[in-house]
XYZ file of C-alpha atoms in Angstrom:
349
model
C -30.444 -2.926 -9.217
C -29.421 -0.772 -6.273
C -27.193 2.135 -5.518
C -24.022 -0.276 -4.599
C -24.607 -2.850 -7.575
C -24.489 0.400 -9.925
C -21.389 1.626 -8.478
C -19.576 -1.492 -8.499
C -20.561 -2.126 -12.448
C -19.326 1.168 -12.839
C -15.868 0.346 -11.215
C -15.700 -2.541 -13.537
C -16.375 -0.676 -16.557
C -13.681 2.114 -15.528
C -11.050 -0.113 -16.194
C -12.050 -0.789 -19.595
C -10.447 -0.889 -22.357
C -7.197 -2.836 -21.522
C -8.026 -4.675 -18.386
C -8.955 -8.510 -18.813
C -9.426 -9.182 -14.950
C -11.352 -6.772 -12.641
C -12.100 -7.693 -8.947
C -14.367 -5.630 -6.951
C -14.631 -6.753 -2.956
C -17.288 -5.191 -0.705
C -18.161 -5.988 3.071
C -21.272 -4.081 4.513
C -22.035 -4.977 8.025
C -21.931 -8.624 8.137
C -22.294 -9.343 4.273
C -19.170 -10.043 2.375
C -19.048 -10.175 -1.677
C -16.378 -10.237 -4.239
C -17.100 -9.735 -7.631
C -14.670 -10.982 -10.549
C -14.783 -10.211 -14.293
C -12.726 -11.230 -17.091
C -9.735 -13.807 -17.305
C -6.276 -13.811 -16.221
C -4.932 -12.441 -19.649
C -2.461 -12.989 -22.221
C -2.581 -16.691 -23.117
C -4.068 -17.546 -19.528
C -7.651 -17.993 -20.372
C -8.757 -19.049 -16.430
C -11.400 -17.021 -15.202
C -11.174 -14.054 -12.721
C -11.953 -15.441 -9.304
C -11.773 -14.269 -5.786
C -8.484 -15.966 -5.287
C -6.797 -14.162 -8.529
C -3.631 -12.246 -7.642
C -3.132 -8.691 -8.556
C -0.087 -6.528 -7.871
C -0.761 -3.979 -5.306
C 1.891 -1.223 -5.950
C 1.464 1.398 -3.101
C -1.355 -0.220 -1.164
C 1.995 -2.246 -0.169
C 2.509 0.619 2.059
C -0.309 -0.088 4.342
C 0.887 -3.424 5.028
C 4.225 -2.123 5.742
C 2.660 0.422 8.235
C 0.810 -2.669 9.958
C 4.238 -4.415 10.213
C 6.084 -1.335 11.714
C 2.954 -0.776 14.310
C 2.849 -4.735 14.922
C 6.663 -4.621 16.017
C 6.100 -1.434 17.893
C 3.378 -3.463 19.764
C 5.827 -6.204 21.100
C 8.147 -3.536 21.995
C 10.804 -4.560 19.404
C 11.068 -0.872 18.100
C 9.461 2.742 18.854
C 7.603 4.990 16.286
C 9.892 7.693 17.286
C 13.275 5.679 17.046
C 16.078 7.392 14.854
C 16.201 5.292 11.393
C 20.214 5.164 11.549
C 20.212 3.349 14.809
C 18.097 0.385 13.224
C 19.927 0.226 10.006
C 22.190 -2.974 9.641
C 25.373 -2.797 11.330
C 27.668 -2.762 8.422
C 25.403 0.600 7.171
C 25.458 2.517 10.229
C 28.443 4.603 9.364
C 26.421 5.662 6.093
C 24.316 8.695 7.228
C 21.800 10.541 5.214
C 22.596 14.506 5.269
C 19.702 15.810 7.385
C 19.482 18.592 9.974
C 17.686 16.349 12.636
C 17.533 12.553 12.996
C 14.942 10.846 10.953
C 12.596 8.897 12.909
C 10.477 5.636 11.989
C 7.142 7.729 12.502
C 8.608 10.305 9.684
C 8.872 7.428 7.328
C 5.513 6.243 7.729
C 3.967 9.711 7.419
C 5.747 10.905 4.399
C 7.309 13.691 6.559
C 11.095 12.660 6.468
C 12.444 14.997 4.181
C 13.521 12.314 1.713
C 12.945 12.645 -2.090
C 10.094 10.472 -3.954
C 12.900 8.125 -5.325
C 16.381 7.384 -4.044
C 19.543 8.631 -5.919
C 20.786 6.169 -8.533
C 17.261 4.843 -9.082
C 16.833 5.791 -12.544
C 20.710 5.665 -13.608
C 20.831 3.407 -16.819
C 16.868 2.550 -16.256
C 15.306 5.040 -18.131
C 14.962 2.810 -21.521
C 13.062 0.402 -19.218
C 10.916 2.993 -17.329
C 8.053 1.639 -19.472
C 8.817 -2.054 -17.922
C 10.153 -1.675 -14.383
C 12.423 1.004 -13.044
C 12.924 -0.694 -10.224
C 14.167 -4.058 -11.087
C 17.802 -3.072 -11.122
C 17.423 -1.129 -7.730
C 18.746 -3.858 -5.243
C 19.786 -3.559 -1.629
C 23.573 -2.377 -2.435
C 21.944 0.463 -4.553
C 19.664 1.277 -1.729
C 22.670 1.506 0.663
C 24.760 3.744 -1.717
C 22.034 6.152 -2.048
C 21.977 6.951 1.611
C 25.040 9.148 1.778
C 24.139 10.369 -1.559
C 20.860 12.075 0.024
C 20.129 15.259 0.994
C 17.271 15.902 3.154
C 15.979 19.649 2.417
C 13.231 19.782 4.950
C 13.525 19.023 8.584
C 12.078 15.595 9.250
C 8.333 16.058 10.533
C 7.828 19.420 9.088
C 6.626 19.077 5.800
C 4.573 15.945 4.009
C 6.238 14.837 0.910
C 5.104 11.570 -0.686
C 8.231 9.319 -0.912
C 8.344 5.821 -2.324
C 12.046 5.935 -1.120
C 10.932 6.718 2.573
C 8.514 3.869 2.957
C 11.250 1.374 1.038
C 13.670 2.286 3.729
C 11.335 1.946 6.326
C 10.520 -1.810 4.739
C 14.423 -2.277 4.950
C 14.651 -1.110 8.792
C 11.942 -3.466 9.896
C 13.328 -6.380 8.121
C 16.408 -5.702 10.015
C 14.622 -5.162 13.214
C 12.701 -8.459 12.844
C 15.686 -10.615 11.204
C 14.053 -11.607 8.210
C 13.708 -10.300 4.773
C 10.728 -8.210 4.259
C 8.398 -10.896 2.417
C 9.064 -13.506 5.010
C 8.832 -10.918 7.828
C 5.391 -9.652 6.469
C 4.305 -13.128 6.106
C 5.086 -14.470 9.650
C 3.891 -11.280 11.458
C 1.034 -10.209 9.569
C -0.373 -12.663 6.758
C -0.500 -15.885 8.384
C -2.054 -14.622 11.554
C -4.747 -12.941 9.520
C -5.112 -15.662 7.269
C -4.003 -14.241 4.511
C -2.943 -17.206 2.257
C -2.657 -15.519 -1.270
C -0.856 -12.371 -0.200
C 2.964 -11.867 -0.349
C 5.553 -10.490 -2.418
C 6.371 -13.595 -4.644
C 5.725 -13.110 -8.458
C 5.143 -16.456 -9.044
C 1.464 -17.116 -7.583
C -0.205 -19.626 -9.734
C -3.521 -17.536 -9.754
C -1.813 -14.323 -10.868
C -3.476 -12.112 -13.386
C -1.089 -10.863 -16.247
C -0.557 -7.060 -15.822
C -1.073 -4.907 -19.127
C -0.145 -1.535 -20.043
C -1.887 0.290 -22.970
C -2.967 -3.131 -23.789
C 0.505 -4.556 -23.889
C 1.438 -7.622 -21.311
C 3.935 -6.426 -18.704
C 6.426 -8.681 -16.902
C 5.766 -9.323 -13.206
C 7.079 -5.963 -11.068
C 10.011 -6.574 -9.049
C 11.075 -4.094 -6.421
C 14.128 -5.771 -4.736
C 15.599 -2.773 -2.941
C 12.375 -1.078 -1.683
C 9.739 -3.995 -1.274
C 7.991 -2.199 1.581
C 7.085 0.502 -0.880
C 5.518 -1.757 -3.415
C 6.161 -5.530 -3.968
C 2.979 -6.802 -1.934
C 0.615 -8.886 -4.057
C -2.753 -10.214 -3.067
C -6.425 -11.250 -3.993
C -9.942 -9.791 -3.788
C -11.008 -12.477 -1.048
C -7.728 -11.852 1.045
C -8.140 -8.215 0.835
C -11.508 -8.484 2.111
C -10.287 -10.352 4.950
C -7.631 -7.812 5.694
C -9.872 -4.882 5.589
C -12.275 -6.638 8.124
C -9.332 -6.770 10.323
C -8.984 -3.176 10.206
C -12.543 -2.948 11.259
C -13.160 -5.582 13.492
C -9.580 -6.435 14.704
C -8.010 -10.234 14.672
C -10.850 -12.681 14.831
C -9.785 -15.840 17.456
C -6.573 -17.343 16.722
C -5.575 -14.531 14.307
C -2.755 -13.494 16.581
C -3.951 -11.755 19.519
C -3.345 -8.594 21.433
C -0.347 -7.238 19.581
C -1.870 -7.194 16.267
C -5.133 -5.716 17.448
C -3.231 -3.003 18.967
C -1.220 -2.643 15.834
C -4.481 -2.587 13.573
C -5.497 0.623 15.948
C -2.433 2.357 15.907
C -2.144 2.209 12.251
C -5.495 4.070 11.983
C -4.707 6.812 14.407
C -4.382 10.389 12.855
C -0.958 11.591 12.800
C -1.110 14.797 10.696
C -3.469 16.932 8.560
C -2.479 17.042 4.961
C -1.442 20.365 3.433
C -3.865 22.377 1.915
C -6.557 19.901 2.867
C -8.955 18.579 5.553
C -7.704 15.111 4.810
C -5.460 13.282 7.535
C -2.660 11.140 7.583
C -2.350 8.066 9.714
C 0.386 5.499 9.334
C 0.273 5.579 5.605
C -3.436 5.673 5.409
C -5.376 8.547 4.283
C -8.193 9.597 6.580
C -11.200 11.761 5.061
C -14.626 13.065 6.261
C -16.834 12.621 3.154
C -20.402 12.948 3.109
C -20.762 12.433 6.735
C -18.486 9.480 7.118
C -15.003 9.005 8.245
C -13.104 6.979 5.442
C -9.765 5.486 5.279
C -8.099 4.765 1.786
C -5.155 4.149 0.048
C -4.487 3.347 -3.844
C -1.506 1.654 -5.761
C -0.279 1.139 -9.355
C 2.612 -1.018 -11.143
C 3.162 -0.655 -14.630
C 0.223 -3.377 -15.106
C -2.065 -2.827 -12.167
C -4.202 -0.462 -10.570
C -5.771 -1.043 -6.854
C -7.645 0.682 -4.459
C -8.383 0.062 -0.860
C -10.749 1.624 1.652
C -13.022 1.227 4.503
C -15.158 3.030 7.253
C -15.643 1.635 10.561
C -18.500 3.976 11.520
C -20.395 1.514 8.973
C -18.632 -1.621 9.047
C -17.831 -1.546 5.487
C -15.173 -1.811 3.168
C -13.795 -2.114 -0.569
C -11.258 -3.487 -2.530
C -10.789 -2.980 -6.166
C -8.349 -4.456 -8.714
C -7.595 -4.288 -12.250
C -4.844 -5.636 -14.361
C -4.216 -2.665 -16.106
C -1.710 0.282 -15.454
C -3.281 3.703 -14.037
C -4.794 6.244 -16.566
C -3.890 9.986 -16.316
C -7.476 10.772 -15.239
C -7.696 8.089 -12.695
C -11.126 6.656 -13.573
C -10.883 3.348 -12.118
C -9.636 4.829 -8.630
C -12.335 7.243 -8.766
C -14.783 4.957 -9.286
C -13.563 2.422 -6.774
C -13.645 5.441 -4.269
C -17.278 5.920 -5.361
C -18.125 2.329 -4.492
C -16.764 3.161 -1.129
C -18.611 6.061 -0.451
C -21.908 4.408 -1.486
C -21.094 1.181 0.619
C -20.519 3.798 3.329
C -23.919 5.543 2.864
C -22.206 8.893 2.346
C -24.575 11.685 1.582
C -24.167 13.331 -2.111
C -21.032 15.296 -2.429
C -17.369 14.880 -1.815
């Protein structure tokens, strides 16, 4: 068994004891492999396959970043556009209390000054926190949250991870593109890249059932902030998605604008505080073991996800498990080690 095989097996074991389905997909130079373990869960005994659909949680944000870059490449907006100018017309009198305009780039780099969650999200939702606290937070509540929000740092001056910020970005992109977020993502990103199993619908026939501490969870719903965490995908689709970041779109995949967007999404914008890591459009970039790695993680109540790639070595990894995240993050850490191994990183961080 080689070193990469060992790392992949370790990632699958790290999802125990609650995951019934685990997928670890690896691209290395010109070879792709999607390794699947277990079954869809609950009373669904069908085996996990490369087309099994998992909830991605915050890995959705990388799709929102690419959608932003794609609209910018077409000249439909600019990264430095003020958010307020792009809100729906009947929202525009509604302002966030901010010392300076919040721009799209601020939302995509977590420097908007917005809090992690919008005001009102948890109102009446605390008893359901173990299920889905976002389910009752729809578009009207997002609109109502804006004037109740105070930005406490000058936009662009401070990194602060914000589901609210990237969720608001998704809403602005939907307004600009003239379609609901999920439909716009399908039209501008998923179909051009051939991602047939990727989208925001909770009704995929091949979906895995999520688990939290061994209990089945309902499908994740995030109607007001889909750009922050509503995307679902399979191991096979994610490998194609990551391949596009390595190689650009293939012939027939959408051409120049999408290729430009894929490059723009990977350009470093700032250095993370107290770290050597850099932030691109949503993507984290880290120098590790002599290699430059891009990565992002995600989770819902019943799923954990990791995606990453190295352009230097034409390698990529997607790891998916149908169990919620653990405090020690062992599955994500094991998936990160698969990426380091696939990329040929030297020992150490």
